[in-house]
XYZ file of C-alpha atoms in Angstrom:
732
model
C 8.658 16.593 20.169
C 8.102 18.231 16.852
C 4.395 18.591 16.246
C 1.868 19.791 13.785
C 0.397 22.208 16.317
C -3.055 22.129 17.870
C -5.818 21.001 15.556
C -9.499 21.864 15.755
C -11.364 18.605 15.307
C -15.034 17.612 15.363
C -14.478 15.407 18.387
C -11.910 15.354 21.181
C -8.664 13.720 20.161
C -5.331 13.326 21.890
C -3.062 15.761 20.101
C -0.060 15.610 22.374
C 1.222 12.384 23.799
C 4.284 11.446 25.856
C 4.880 7.763 26.530
C 7.248 5.717 28.614
C 7.304 2.074 29.454
C 10.299 2.063 31.705
C 12.308 2.790 28.594
C 12.059 6.522 28.132
C 9.799 8.966 26.302
C 10.275 10.838 23.071
C 10.539 14.541 23.891
C 11.953 16.936 21.313
C 13.610 14.055 19.541
C 15.385 12.807 22.682
C 14.778 9.879 25.017
C 14.772 10.970 28.653
C 14.117 8.866 31.750
C 10.553 9.117 32.976
C 8.047 7.208 34.993
C 5.248 5.187 33.455
C 3.133 8.161 32.413
C 0.601 8.868 29.685
C 0.204 12.598 29.177
C -2.495 14.092 26.973
C -4.224 17.345 26.172
C -7.729 17.330 24.756
C -8.661 19.879 22.137
C -12.270 20.291 21.073
C -13.853 21.934 18.082
C -14.243 25.589 19.017
C -17.568 25.726 17.198
C -18.990 23.121 19.550
C -17.679 24.592 22.829
C -20.539 25.737 25.039
C -20.818 26.459 28.729
C -20.726 23.090 30.521
C -23.567 22.280 32.934
C -22.707 22.252 36.593
C -22.719 18.490 36.780
C -20.050 18.277 34.033
C -17.671 20.921 35.373
C -15.921 18.571 37.747
C -15.463 15.997 34.962
C -14.077 18.668 32.632
C -11.707 19.886 35.341
C -10.595 16.324 36.034
C -9.764 15.733 32.360
C -7.986 19.067 31.853
C -6.161 19.445 35.153
C -2.394 18.983 35.176
C -2.535 18.069 38.851
C -4.492 14.878 38.255
C -2.196 12.095 36.987
C -2.888 11.121 33.411
C -3.221 7.493 34.432
C -6.394 8.376 36.370
C -8.128 10.180 33.512
C -9.311 7.117 31.583
C -9.551 3.369 31.943
C -7.276 2.851 28.954
C -4.583 5.076 30.441
C -4.896 3.369 33.821
C -4.607 -0.051 32.196
C -1.421 0.957 30.392
C 0.004 2.581 33.514
C -0.577 -0.554 35.596
C 0.881 -2.716 32.849
C 3.966 -0.514 32.544
C 4.418 -0.456 36.320
C 4.247 -4.241 36.447
C 6.761 -4.638 33.634
C 9.059 -2.061 35.215
C 8.872 -3.795 38.594
C 9.534 -7.226 37.095
C 12.501 -5.986 35.083
C 14.012 -3.751 37.767
C 16.441 -6.382 39.243
C 17.932 -7.116 35.832
C 18.104 -3.443 34.927
C 19.841 -2.679 38.228
C 22.350 -5.470 37.663
C 23.115 -4.308 34.111
C 23.503 -0.710 35.280
C 25.852 -1.780 38.097
C 28.025 -3.776 35.672
C 28.124 -0.820 33.259
C 29.022 1.453 36.180
C 31.873 -0.860 37.178
C 33.222 -0.763 33.613
C 32.953 3.033 33.533
C 34.651 3.353 36.928
C 37.544 1.066 35.918
C 38.016 2.962 32.658
C 37.968 6.313 34.486
C 40.467 5.121 37.125
C 42.759 3.754 34.421
C 42.771 7.076 32.565
C 43.470 8.905 35.850
C 46.271 6.647 37.046
C 48.006 6.764 33.637
C 47.852 10.583 33.601
C 46.059 10.299 30.268
C 45.217 14.002 29.920
C 48.779 15.128 30.743
C 50.286 12.513 28.404
C 47.946 13.541 25.537
C 48.803 17.218 25.957
C 52.511 16.390 25.877
C 52.115 14.301 22.722
C 50.244 17.094 20.942
C 52.922 19.623 21.861
C 55.633 17.155 20.759
C 57.306 17.382 24.175
C 56.610 13.863 25.377
C 60.335 13.089 25.758
C 60.901 16.209 27.860
C 57.926 15.464 30.088
C 58.556 11.709 30.388
C 60.144 11.955 33.858
C 57.319 14.114 35.203
C 54.648 11.824 33.726
C 56.315 8.733 35.188
C 56.651 10.374 38.598
C 53.000 11.446 38.624
C 51.936 7.959 37.530
C 53.844 6.331 40.400
C 52.375 8.845 42.840
C 48.802 8.047 41.697
C 49.484 4.334 42.027
C 50.599 4.945 45.592
C 47.458 7.020 46.287
C 45.357 4.212 44.856
C 47.084 1.636 47.025
C 46.796 3.780 50.135
C 43.087 4.431 49.577
C 42.442 0.762 48.902
C 44.312 -0.338 52.031
C 42.575 2.305 54.163
C 39.168 1.241 52.864
C 39.846 -2.441 53.541
C 41.116 -1.732 57.069
C 38.197 0.603 57.859
C 35.598 -1.882 56.623
C 37.312 -4.690 58.546
C 37.336 -2.711 61.812
C 33.701 -1.668 61.408
C 32.778 -5.274 60.646
C 34.416 -6.409 63.868
C 32.668 -3.692 65.890
C 29.182 -3.683 64.317
C 28.997 -7.082 62.627
C 28.377 -8.134 59.034
C 25.685 -5.512 58.479
C 28.516 -3.139 57.550
C 29.430 -5.338 54.586
C 25.803 -5.320 53.430
C 25.521 -1.558 53.739
C 28.824 -1.049 51.913
C 27.786 -3.455 49.160
C 24.380 -1.822 48.663
C 25.840 1.685 48.677
C 28.619 0.699 46.307
C 26.322 -1.081 43.862
C 23.855 1.840 43.961
C 26.677 4.251 43.180
C 27.843 2.044 40.316
C 24.261 1.732 38.976
C 23.860 5.522 39.005
C 27.214 5.876 37.280
C 26.275 3.251 34.704
C 22.803 4.525 33.899
C 22.143 4.734 30.142
C 22.548 8.267 28.934
C 23.749 9.297 25.496
C 27.149 10.938 25.398
C 28.562 9.529 28.646
C 31.918 7.715 28.503
C 31.694 3.967 28.222
C 28.183 3.892 26.745
C 29.108 3.839 23.071
C 30.508 0.608 21.621
C 33.294 0.784 19.050
C 31.417 -1.681 16.849
C 27.617 -1.677 16.893
C 25.770 -4.966 17.178
C 23.276 -6.297 14.648
C 20.338 -3.990 13.944
C 16.980 -5.261 15.090
C 13.492 -4.060 15.918
C 14.778 -2.180 18.933
C 12.307 0.630 18.181
C 9.598 -1.503 19.707
C 11.390 -1.133 23.017
C 12.782 2.393 22.635
C 10.865 5.170 20.814
C 14.079 7.040 20.078
C 15.123 4.266 17.702
C 11.979 4.915 15.663
C 12.799 8.623 15.492
C 16.370 7.795 14.436
C 15.051 5.473 11.709
C 12.932 8.263 10.221
C 15.960 10.558 10.326
C 18.274 7.967 8.783
C 15.766 7.440 5.961
C 15.721 11.256 5.504
C 11.981 11.338 6.017
C 12.312 13.986 8.731
C 15.066 16.485 9.475
C 17.758 16.113 12.116
C 16.067 18.696 14.322
C 12.572 17.277 13.756
C 10.852 14.496 15.611
C 7.640 12.486 15.754
C 4.561 12.785 17.913
C 3.244 9.536 19.310
C -0.513 9.289 18.746
C -0.954 5.648 19.644
C 1.560 3.761 21.727
C 3.222 0.722 20.214
C 1.158 -2.436 20.665
C 1.760 -5.999 19.595
C -1.051 -6.938 17.205
C -1.444 -9.778 14.761
C 2.128 -11.035 14.908
C 3.752 -7.603 14.710
C 4.130 -4.176 16.291
C 1.682 -1.383 15.467
C 2.197 2.309 16.198
C 0.607 5.536 14.960
C 2.609 8.749 14.766
C 2.169 12.330 13.612
C 4.843 13.754 11.349
C 6.315 17.223 11.808
C 4.494 20.120 10.182
C 4.700 20.184 6.349
C 5.778 16.517 6.225
C 3.307 14.321 4.317
C 2.253 10.760 5.018
C 2.189 10.082 1.271
C 5.973 10.568 1.188
C 6.412 7.953 3.925
C 4.369 5.448 1.926
C 6.392 6.281 -1.171
C 9.727 5.710 0.620
C 8.619 2.633 2.541
C 11.694 0.709 1.388
C 14.040 3.352 2.838
C 12.232 3.211 6.162
C 12.354 -0.599 6.155
C 16.117 -0.441 5.660
C 16.469 1.970 8.557
C 14.407 -0.372 10.751
C 16.461 -3.391 9.584
C 13.496 -5.373 8.235
C 12.461 -6.614 4.819
C 9.998 -4.281 3.123
C 7.347 -7.025 3.012
C 7.332 -6.930 6.830
C 6.599 -3.199 6.936
C 3.116 -1.830 6.354
C 2.726 1.951 6.185
C -0.679 3.572 5.735
C -1.917 7.114 5.821
C -4.613 7.624 8.445
C -7.559 9.344 6.796
C -11.065 10.371 7.740
C -12.115 12.044 10.987
C -9.311 10.426 12.965
C -6.510 11.270 10.561
C -4.879 13.973 8.506
C -2.252 14.344 5.800
C 0.590 13.907 8.268
C -0.625 10.949 10.342
C 0.927 7.550 9.640
C -0.069 4.112 10.922
C 2.809 1.620 10.868
C 2.877 -2.109 11.418
C 6.029 -4.236 11.423
C 5.730 -8.020 11.304
C 7.878 -10.161 13.558
C 8.629 -12.396 10.558
C 7.786 -12.686 6.875
C 3.957 -12.655 6.905
C 3.769 -14.401 3.524
C 6.047 -17.334 4.398
C 3.241 -19.115 6.224
C 1.052 -21.765 4.551
C -1.829 -20.287 2.520
C -5.350 -20.104 3.932
C -8.218 -21.868 2.176
C -11.124 -19.748 1.034
C -13.822 -19.253 3.701
C -16.477 -19.722 0.998
C -16.122 -23.467 1.536
C -17.906 -23.024 4.868
C -20.998 -21.305 3.406
C -23.895 -22.809 1.491
C -24.625 -19.762 -0.633
C -23.440 -16.202 -1.111
C -24.997 -12.882 -2.027
C -23.264 -11.317 -5.041
C -24.079 -7.880 -3.657
C -21.747 -8.580 -0.750
C -17.985 -8.202 -1.322
C -16.342 -11.551 -2.043
C -13.698 -12.904 0.409
C -10.515 -12.416 -1.581
C -7.540 -12.833 0.745
C -5.712 -11.466 3.768
C -3.307 -8.601 4.273
C 0.032 -8.863 6.069
C -1.680 -8.460 9.444
C -3.997 -11.391 8.775
C -7.107 -9.238 8.308
C -9.656 -10.558 5.809
C -9.828 -8.485 2.634
C -13.044 -8.643 0.626
C -13.473 -7.511 -2.962
C -16.608 -5.631 -4.101
C -17.640 -6.685 -7.609
C -21.116 -5.284 -8.325
C -21.116 -1.922 -10.129
C -17.436 -2.238 -10.993
C -14.997 -4.356 -13.020
C -11.732 -6.115 -12.272
C -8.419 -6.466 -14.105
C -5.921 -9.114 -12.934
C -2.396 -9.169 -14.355
C 0.678 -11.237 -13.579
C 3.509 -13.322 -14.884
C 2.721 -16.998 -15.529
C 2.434 -19.252 -12.462
C 1.976 -16.425 -9.983
C -1.647 -17.210 -9.020
C -3.548 -15.167 -11.605
C -6.169 -17.827 -12.392
C -6.548 -18.605 -8.682
C -7.321 -14.935 -8.003
C -9.899 -14.818 -10.802
C -11.582 -17.993 -9.580
C -11.795 -16.534 -6.058
C -13.636 -13.531 -7.471
C -15.913 -15.875 -9.430
C -16.602 -18.200 -6.484
C -18.864 -15.749 -4.675
C -20.806 -15.131 -7.891
C -21.192 -18.855 -8.503
C -22.699 -19.350 -5.043
C -25.421 -16.819 -5.839
C -28.072 -18.657 -7.897
C -29.392 -15.387 -9.345
C -26.106 -14.546 -11.115
C -25.722 -15.334 -14.817
C -22.191 -16.329 -15.870
C -20.338 -15.950 -19.155
C -17.017 -17.851 -18.957
C -14.391 -17.588 -21.714
C -11.196 -19.603 -21.134
C -8.679 -18.697 -23.834
C -6.037 -20.774 -22.069
C -8.036 -23.881 -22.966
C -6.898 -25.781 -19.876
C -8.715 -27.534 -17.034
C -8.796 -24.544 -14.669
C -12.306 -23.471 -15.691
C -13.717 -26.845 -16.734
C -15.845 -27.147 -13.582
C -17.565 -23.822 -14.354
C -19.232 -25.463 -17.349
C -21.959 -26.810 -15.077
C -23.051 -23.314 -13.913
C -22.225 -21.022 -16.879
C -24.960 -19.563 -19.065
C -22.366 -19.428 -21.837
C -19.060 -21.297 -21.747
C -16.149 -21.473 -24.147
C -12.608 -22.902 -23.980
C -10.151 -22.489 -26.839
C -7.676 -20.091 -28.422
C -8.451 -20.333 -32.139
C -9.858 -17.590 -34.337
C -13.291 -19.194 -34.260
C -13.353 -18.868 -30.479
C -12.406 -15.192 -30.698
C -15.184 -14.553 -33.220
C -17.655 -16.367 -30.966
C -16.472 -14.174 -28.117
C -17.167 -11.106 -30.259
C -20.741 -12.319 -30.649
C -20.991 -12.681 -26.858
C -19.895 -9.083 -26.397
C -22.337 -7.804 -28.984
C -25.094 -9.725 -27.196
C -24.117 -8.159 -23.868
C -24.090 -4.676 -25.416
C -27.604 -5.239 -26.721
C -28.687 -6.569 -23.303
C -27.280 -3.492 -21.536
C -29.064 -1.086 -23.867
C -32.279 -3.050 -23.476
C -31.993 -2.868 -19.689
C -31.570 0.902 -19.724
C -34.625 1.296 -21.953
C -36.723 -0.870 -19.628
C -35.529 1.033 -16.547
C -37.179 4.155 -17.963
C -40.578 2.499 -17.559
C -40.049 1.537 -13.890
C -41.225 3.800 -11.065
C -38.802 5.531 -8.678
C -39.616 3.148 -5.844
C -38.599 0.062 -7.754
C -35.761 1.729 -9.667
C -34.597 4.878 -7.799
C -31.739 5.528 -10.224
C -30.548 4.185 -13.552
C -28.964 1.289 -11.708
C -29.918 -2.290 -11.063
C -30.925 -2.896 -7.441
C -30.761 -6.202 -5.504
C -34.526 -6.604 -5.762
C -34.485 -5.987 -9.514
C -31.649 -8.470 -10.077
C -33.600 -11.244 -8.318
C -36.897 -10.557 -10.091
C -36.899 -13.064 -12.967
C -39.788 -11.276 -14.671
C -37.586 -8.228 -15.281
C -34.748 -10.217 -16.842
C -31.995 -8.096 -15.277
C -29.857 -10.571 -13.297
C -26.334 -9.749 -12.245
C -24.274 -10.977 -15.193
C -20.546 -11.693 -14.878
C -18.215 -11.937 -17.854
C -15.156 -13.955 -16.768
C -12.299 -13.981 -19.285
C -9.006 -15.787 -18.695
C -6.019 -14.857 -20.899
C -7.945 -11.958 -22.413
C -4.813 -10.850 -24.293
C -5.363 -13.712 -26.788
C -8.652 -12.168 -27.896
C -7.270 -8.625 -27.862
C -4.290 -9.579 -30.042
C -6.241 -11.612 -32.604
C -5.656 -10.329 -36.144
C -8.633 -11.989 -37.829
C -10.249 -9.363 -40.102
C -13.849 -8.390 -39.397
C -16.094 -5.857 -41.069
C -18.081 -3.386 -38.979
C -20.445 -0.991 -40.728
C -18.420 -1.246 -43.902
C -15.087 -0.671 -42.149
C -12.419 -3.351 -41.826
C -10.984 -4.036 -38.386
C -9.123 -6.819 -36.698
C -11.067 -8.955 -34.247
C -8.740 -7.836 -31.448
C -9.478 -4.163 -32.073
C -13.199 -4.838 -32.121
C -12.973 -6.830 -28.875
C -11.134 -3.922 -27.266
C -13.820 -1.449 -28.350
C -16.655 -3.678 -27.132
C -15.005 -4.385 -23.771
C -14.328 -0.668 -23.323
C -17.975 0.166 -23.983
C -19.123 -2.494 -21.523
C -16.678 -1.338 -18.840
C -18.006 2.212 -19.212
C -21.764 1.636 -19.319
C -22.517 -1.921 -18.236
C -21.682 -1.947 -14.483
C -24.702 0.162 -13.541
C -26.881 -2.232 -15.543
C -25.606 -5.190 -13.513
C -22.798 -6.427 -15.786
C -19.487 -7.369 -14.120
C -16.247 -7.702 -16.092
C -13.438 -9.839 -14.653
C -10.453 -9.934 -17.017
C -7.149 -11.726 -16.451
C -3.985 -11.531 -18.535
C -0.390 -12.687 -18.243
C 0.859 -10.051 -20.675
C 0.120 -6.691 -19.057
C 1.779 -4.472 -21.659
C 0.431 -1.284 -23.202
C -0.134 -2.907 -26.593
C -2.116 -5.853 -25.234
C -4.551 -4.006 -22.944
C -5.700 -0.800 -24.694
C -5.360 2.358 -22.664
C -9.024 3.239 -23.100
C -10.000 -0.136 -21.646
C -7.643 -0.024 -18.673
C -8.766 3.486 -17.802
C -12.333 2.336 -17.100
C -11.611 -0.899 -15.223
C -12.353 0.088 -11.629
C -10.543 -2.554 -9.554
C -7.017 -3.751 -10.301
C -4.991 -6.633 -8.897
C -1.341 -6.967 -9.846
C 0.606 -10.051 -8.858
C 4.344 -10.221 -9.570
C 5.380 -8.760 -12.933
C 8.711 -8.072 -14.627
C 9.233 -4.353 -13.978
C 7.513 -1.247 -12.681
C 6.143 -0.357 -16.119
C 4.060 -3.539 -16.212
C 2.934 -2.853 -12.660
C 1.829 0.652 -13.618
C -0.067 -0.686 -16.626
C -2.196 -2.800 -14.277
C -2.462 -0.535 -11.244
C -2.369 2.862 -12.912
C 0.111 5.466 -14.057
C 2.906 6.337 -11.593
C 1.638 3.991 -8.890
C 5.245 2.899 -8.341
C 6.133 6.462 -7.305
C 3.428 6.206 -4.629
C 5.042 3.083 -3.194
C 3.030 0.376 -5.010
C 5.135 -1.725 -7.364
C 4.278 -5.400 -7.866
C 7.610 -6.081 -9.588
C 9.216 -5.909 -6.128
C 7.227 -8.871 -4.834
C 9.312 -11.962 -4.158
C 9.014 -14.953 -6.548
C 8.405 -17.222 -3.566
C 5.312 -15.240 -2.573
C 2.799 -17.011 -4.794
C -0.647 -15.458 -4.738
C 0.622 -12.188 -3.239
C -0.279 -9.054 -5.159
C -1.210 -5.403 -4.861
C -4.940 -4.711 -4.874
C -6.338 -1.351 -5.920
C -10.028 -1.733 -5.069
C -12.935 0.234 -6.460
C -14.925 0.397 -3.262
C -14.557 -0.107 0.454
C -12.506 -2.957 1.908
C -11.718 -3.955 5.490
C -8.678 -1.679 5.311
C -10.977 1.330 4.794
C -12.681 3.170 1.974
C -9.831 5.673 1.633
C -7.032 3.138 1.093
C -5.462 3.660 -2.322
C -3.955 0.169 -2.565
C -2.818 -2.645 -0.310
C -0.809 -5.840 -0.512
C -3.014 -8.928 -0.349
C -2.330 -12.641 -0.236
C -5.209 -14.410 -1.959
C -6.932 -17.362 -0.399
C -6.032 -20.847 -1.580
C -8.607 -22.747 -3.628
C -7.306 -25.935 -5.284
C -9.214 -27.716 -8.028
C -11.130 -29.988 -5.655
C -12.461 -26.969 -3.742
C -13.251 -25.199 -7.021
C -15.240 -28.198 -8.254
C -17.128 -28.393 -4.962
C -18.116 -24.717 -5.195
C -19.262 -25.140 -8.804
C -21.317 -28.217 -7.859
C -22.875 -26.301 -5.000
C -23.650 -23.428 -7.364
C -25.358 -25.768 -9.812
C -27.482 -27.302 -7.047
C -28.559 -23.823 -5.935
C -29.552 -22.861 -9.486
C -31.504 -26.059 -9.949
C -33.433 -25.456 -6.724
C -34.120 -21.812 -7.644
C -34.958 -22.597 -11.265
C -32.253 -20.258 -12.619
C -30.083 -22.821 -14.414
C -29.930 -21.741 -18.056
C -27.993 -21.803 -21.290
C -24.928 -23.997 -21.596
C -25.212 -25.370 -18.040
C -28.778 -26.514 -18.755
C -27.690 -28.262 -21.959
C -29.353 -25.615 -24.104
C -26.953 -23.336 -25.981
C -29.376 -20.555 -26.792
C -28.955 -18.574 -30.014
C -27.300 -15.211 -29.568
C -29.795 -12.421 -28.935
C -28.280 -9.766 -31.192
C -30.174 -6.630 -32.149
C -28.315 -4.909 -34.946
C -30.026 -1.577 -34.403
C -29.246 -1.620 -30.702
C -25.495 -1.974 -31.221
C -25.192 0.410 -34.140
C -23.646 3.115 -31.985
C -20.928 0.912 -30.551
C -20.125 -0.592 -33.936
C -19.781 2.841 -35.439
C -17.448 3.794 -32.621
C -15.391 0.649 -33.143
C -15.064 1.439 -36.821
C -13.532 4.813 -36.120
C -9.889 3.754 -35.858
C -6.812 5.407 -37.177
C -5.018 2.319 -38.378
C -5.226 3.402 -42.017
C -4.332 7.067 -41.446
C -0.825 8.046 -42.563
C 0.495 10.632 -40.120
C 3.150 13.046 -41.393
C 6.614 13.228 -39.889
C 7.717 13.963 -37.236
C 4.230 13.527 -35.747
C 4.123 9.879 -36.828
C 7.440 9.123 -35.077
C 6.265 10.836 -31.885
C 2.987 8.875 -31.834
C 4.795 5.614 -32.588
C 7.303 6.223 -29.780
C 4.682 7.122 -27.165
C 2.208 4.375 -28.080
C -0.436 4.070 -25.358
C 1.469 6.573 -23.245
C 0.019 9.216 -25.539
C -3.193 8.828 -23.490
C -1.526 8.110 -20.149
C 1.039 10.888 -19.871
C 0.241 14.566 -19.591
C 3.602 15.965 -20.659
C 6.610 14.813 -22.711
C 9.954 16.670 -22.413
C 11.467 17.905 -25.667
C 14.876 16.530 -24.672
C 13.389 13.022 -24.412
C 11.866 13.194 -27.896
C 14.990 14.709 -29.454
C 17.189 11.996 -27.953
C 14.929 9.095 -28.955
C 14.061 10.329 -32.449
C 17.603 11.660 -33.109
C 16.414 14.921 -34.643
C 17.751 18.460 -34.631
C 15.912 20.434 -31.881
C 15.216 23.617 -33.846
C 13.941 21.825 -36.945
C 11.865 19.446 -34.817
C 10.218 22.352 -32.988
C 9.376 24.103 -36.256
C 7.895 20.954 -37.822
C 5.744 20.217 -34.759
C 4.526 23.803 -34.751
C 2.971 23.299 -38.174
C 0.488 20.863 -36.579
C -0.423 23.158 -33.705
C 1.968 21.618 -31.175
C 3.728 24.457 -29.345
C 6.354 23.680 -26.677
C 5.666 24.801 -23.131
C 7.377 24.549 -19.744
C 6.295 22.177 -17.008
C 7.705 20.978 -13.695
C 8.798 17.329 -13.754
C 10.204 15.118 -11.019
C 13.527 13.381 -11.662
C 16.091 11.552 -9.548
C 17.822 14.893 -9.051
C 14.669 16.635 -7.821
C 11.974 18.796 -9.403
C 13.006 20.763 -12.494
C 11.215 22.931 -15.010
C 11.767 21.709 -18.574
C 10.427 22.411 -22.059
C 8.197 19.900 -23.756
C 4.828 19.143 -25.320
C 1.425 18.532 -23.767
C 0.044 15.189 -24.907
C -3.370 16.860 -25.223
C -1.883 18.973 -28.052
C -0.409 15.865 -29.651
C -3.751 14.060 -29.541
C -5.511 17.102 -31.006
C -3.011 17.139 -33.870
C -3.609 13.431 -34.542
C -7.385 13.929 -34.507
C -7.060 16.856 -36.922
C -4.987 14.814 -39.357
C -7.456 11.906 -39.112
C -10.410 14.244 -39.671
C -8.786 15.795 -42.725
C -8.021 12.327 -44.071
C -11.656 11.264 -43.594
C -12.906 14.398 -45.358
C -10.507 13.778 -48.221
C -11.599 10.140 -48.459
C -15.279 11.125 -48.560
C -14.580 13.667 -51.268
C -12.787 11.036 -53.338
C -15.738 8.651 -52.962
C -18.198 11.338 -54.061
C -16.015 12.204 -57.035
C -15.823 8.542 -58.013
C -19.610 8.173 -57.755
C -20.101 11.230 -59.950
């Protein structure tokens, strides 16, 4: 097998593995017959190798010796060896029968070619002398028929005589010997006559029975070369309704490329891509070329949804990750919420609100959590949360957006107040500038975990109602974006959780600065890969994560990019999750339970307690954020062609690192030389960068977006200086 060579690891690991289950073993990319054997070589970290004590020498020799069968070196190996031997023994009669039938077919085909003088006839046809050789071919054919008849008659007579002399045991011996000869002749071996069908049958998950099929699938998908192979790290096992196997790629091949081309591998394995899970194995037991695969027997998302397990608990701790859903293998996936924030995006009717309510359910069942709930959909989905929310609002008018702005300003003031009070706490009670579980439950400190839950947040972000901030005019949507961005940056450590959901995940709706600081992302089905990237992050589709490829029938299925550790591991970049099911009756029950908990703990407050408290706004405390919100470039007139470039890129100006000149020239329809000269006047000099296209990696000329942003900032600064000078002149 192709391998990555010996590795020096901190603990012994199996670096070479050869497996058979009565089906063959992968060796140098080929499947060869072998007994039920597990072969392994242990390699230890050279830094930790010391002279073994006398009592361990025999054990070390036993593990390293090639004389001792691998099956006797560990209980796991012995278990697999016994299992393989049992399967091989049980299947041996059927395998023998199939081999004998194949041998009979091969023998008949070989005799037919011989009796028809096939080789002689073919040679005559190629030399165009078939007519001249016809008499010879016919004579030789008749002679071989006579030989066949004579041999057949002699065999029948000889067997009959022996049967009369020695009894029927001769027939049994002849039958066994003949069938054994046919079975040997019909054994499966690539390249032998009669083993290759003219038309192949339907493709299936044959790789679970034959490792060579898995190697061929990787080659067909062009993930490894024709002369390269795989190294089996973990033998294929049936787990959770599918087959799991772990392999090492050849040297220089990367697991990230396998994840990226998961669809190609699924095609080669003849399964739908939703049935195939491919993950890079990281940490101490993995490396950049180790891949863990799991292939479901059937569509894992076609089964009925599972109700949330929170129904079975009386209360929940917000500091624990919330049960969110299951992956394709049926493993529970939990979502950490404290010290992070969450963005949920999807098309309508794909389960967006359900996902947000699942995240909120765990917070509701913690009586020490304070809830701010803003429902801009103005439906019945969040109505039950009214009985537990400190502040609650449902509506989509301008007055609701302005009230929401006041909420955000209040939260900003609360965050700044918390940080000031943390400075007075000792290091035992507050080790860092972060809220701890003990601090959040101490009502005297006034620092509870506070969750801001916003459904259809795009309505607030797109509102055009004018507001005035520190003498500057903004739209309410712009101000909301600035406030949410500030909270997402600074508030998590102070115990503030943001959970935002939108059905319009475009670059104009969710500002780039806001998306960049939202730690966790969950993307259900969207229209195209651009919308998926807006939710999950730039170029996530090129890494194999694209929620636009999810099926419409898979309601509640999305791609989760967590900010924290999940059951799939702390190093998992993203994973496909099917959220739990929580209908309205379950949602109401959880909210009622949350209210009862707050009443018993004495933490029911605000709207839920029938007391809509006045907003606690400290103008001095939020001066910094208001000043930052006022600094927008809406009124700055950028010169051409810089204005056209900024307008074309939009939010991608902050997301992309490089823009090819050819792209800008084509879109803006400008002359390249003139365009380059005009951009140079604003400090934007073209450079060369490597970019990846469908044709491969190429080096092209273009502009760094950092230079474009610097040019925009310079123009805005000059405009501000000019405006200040005009105001001073007017005052004079």
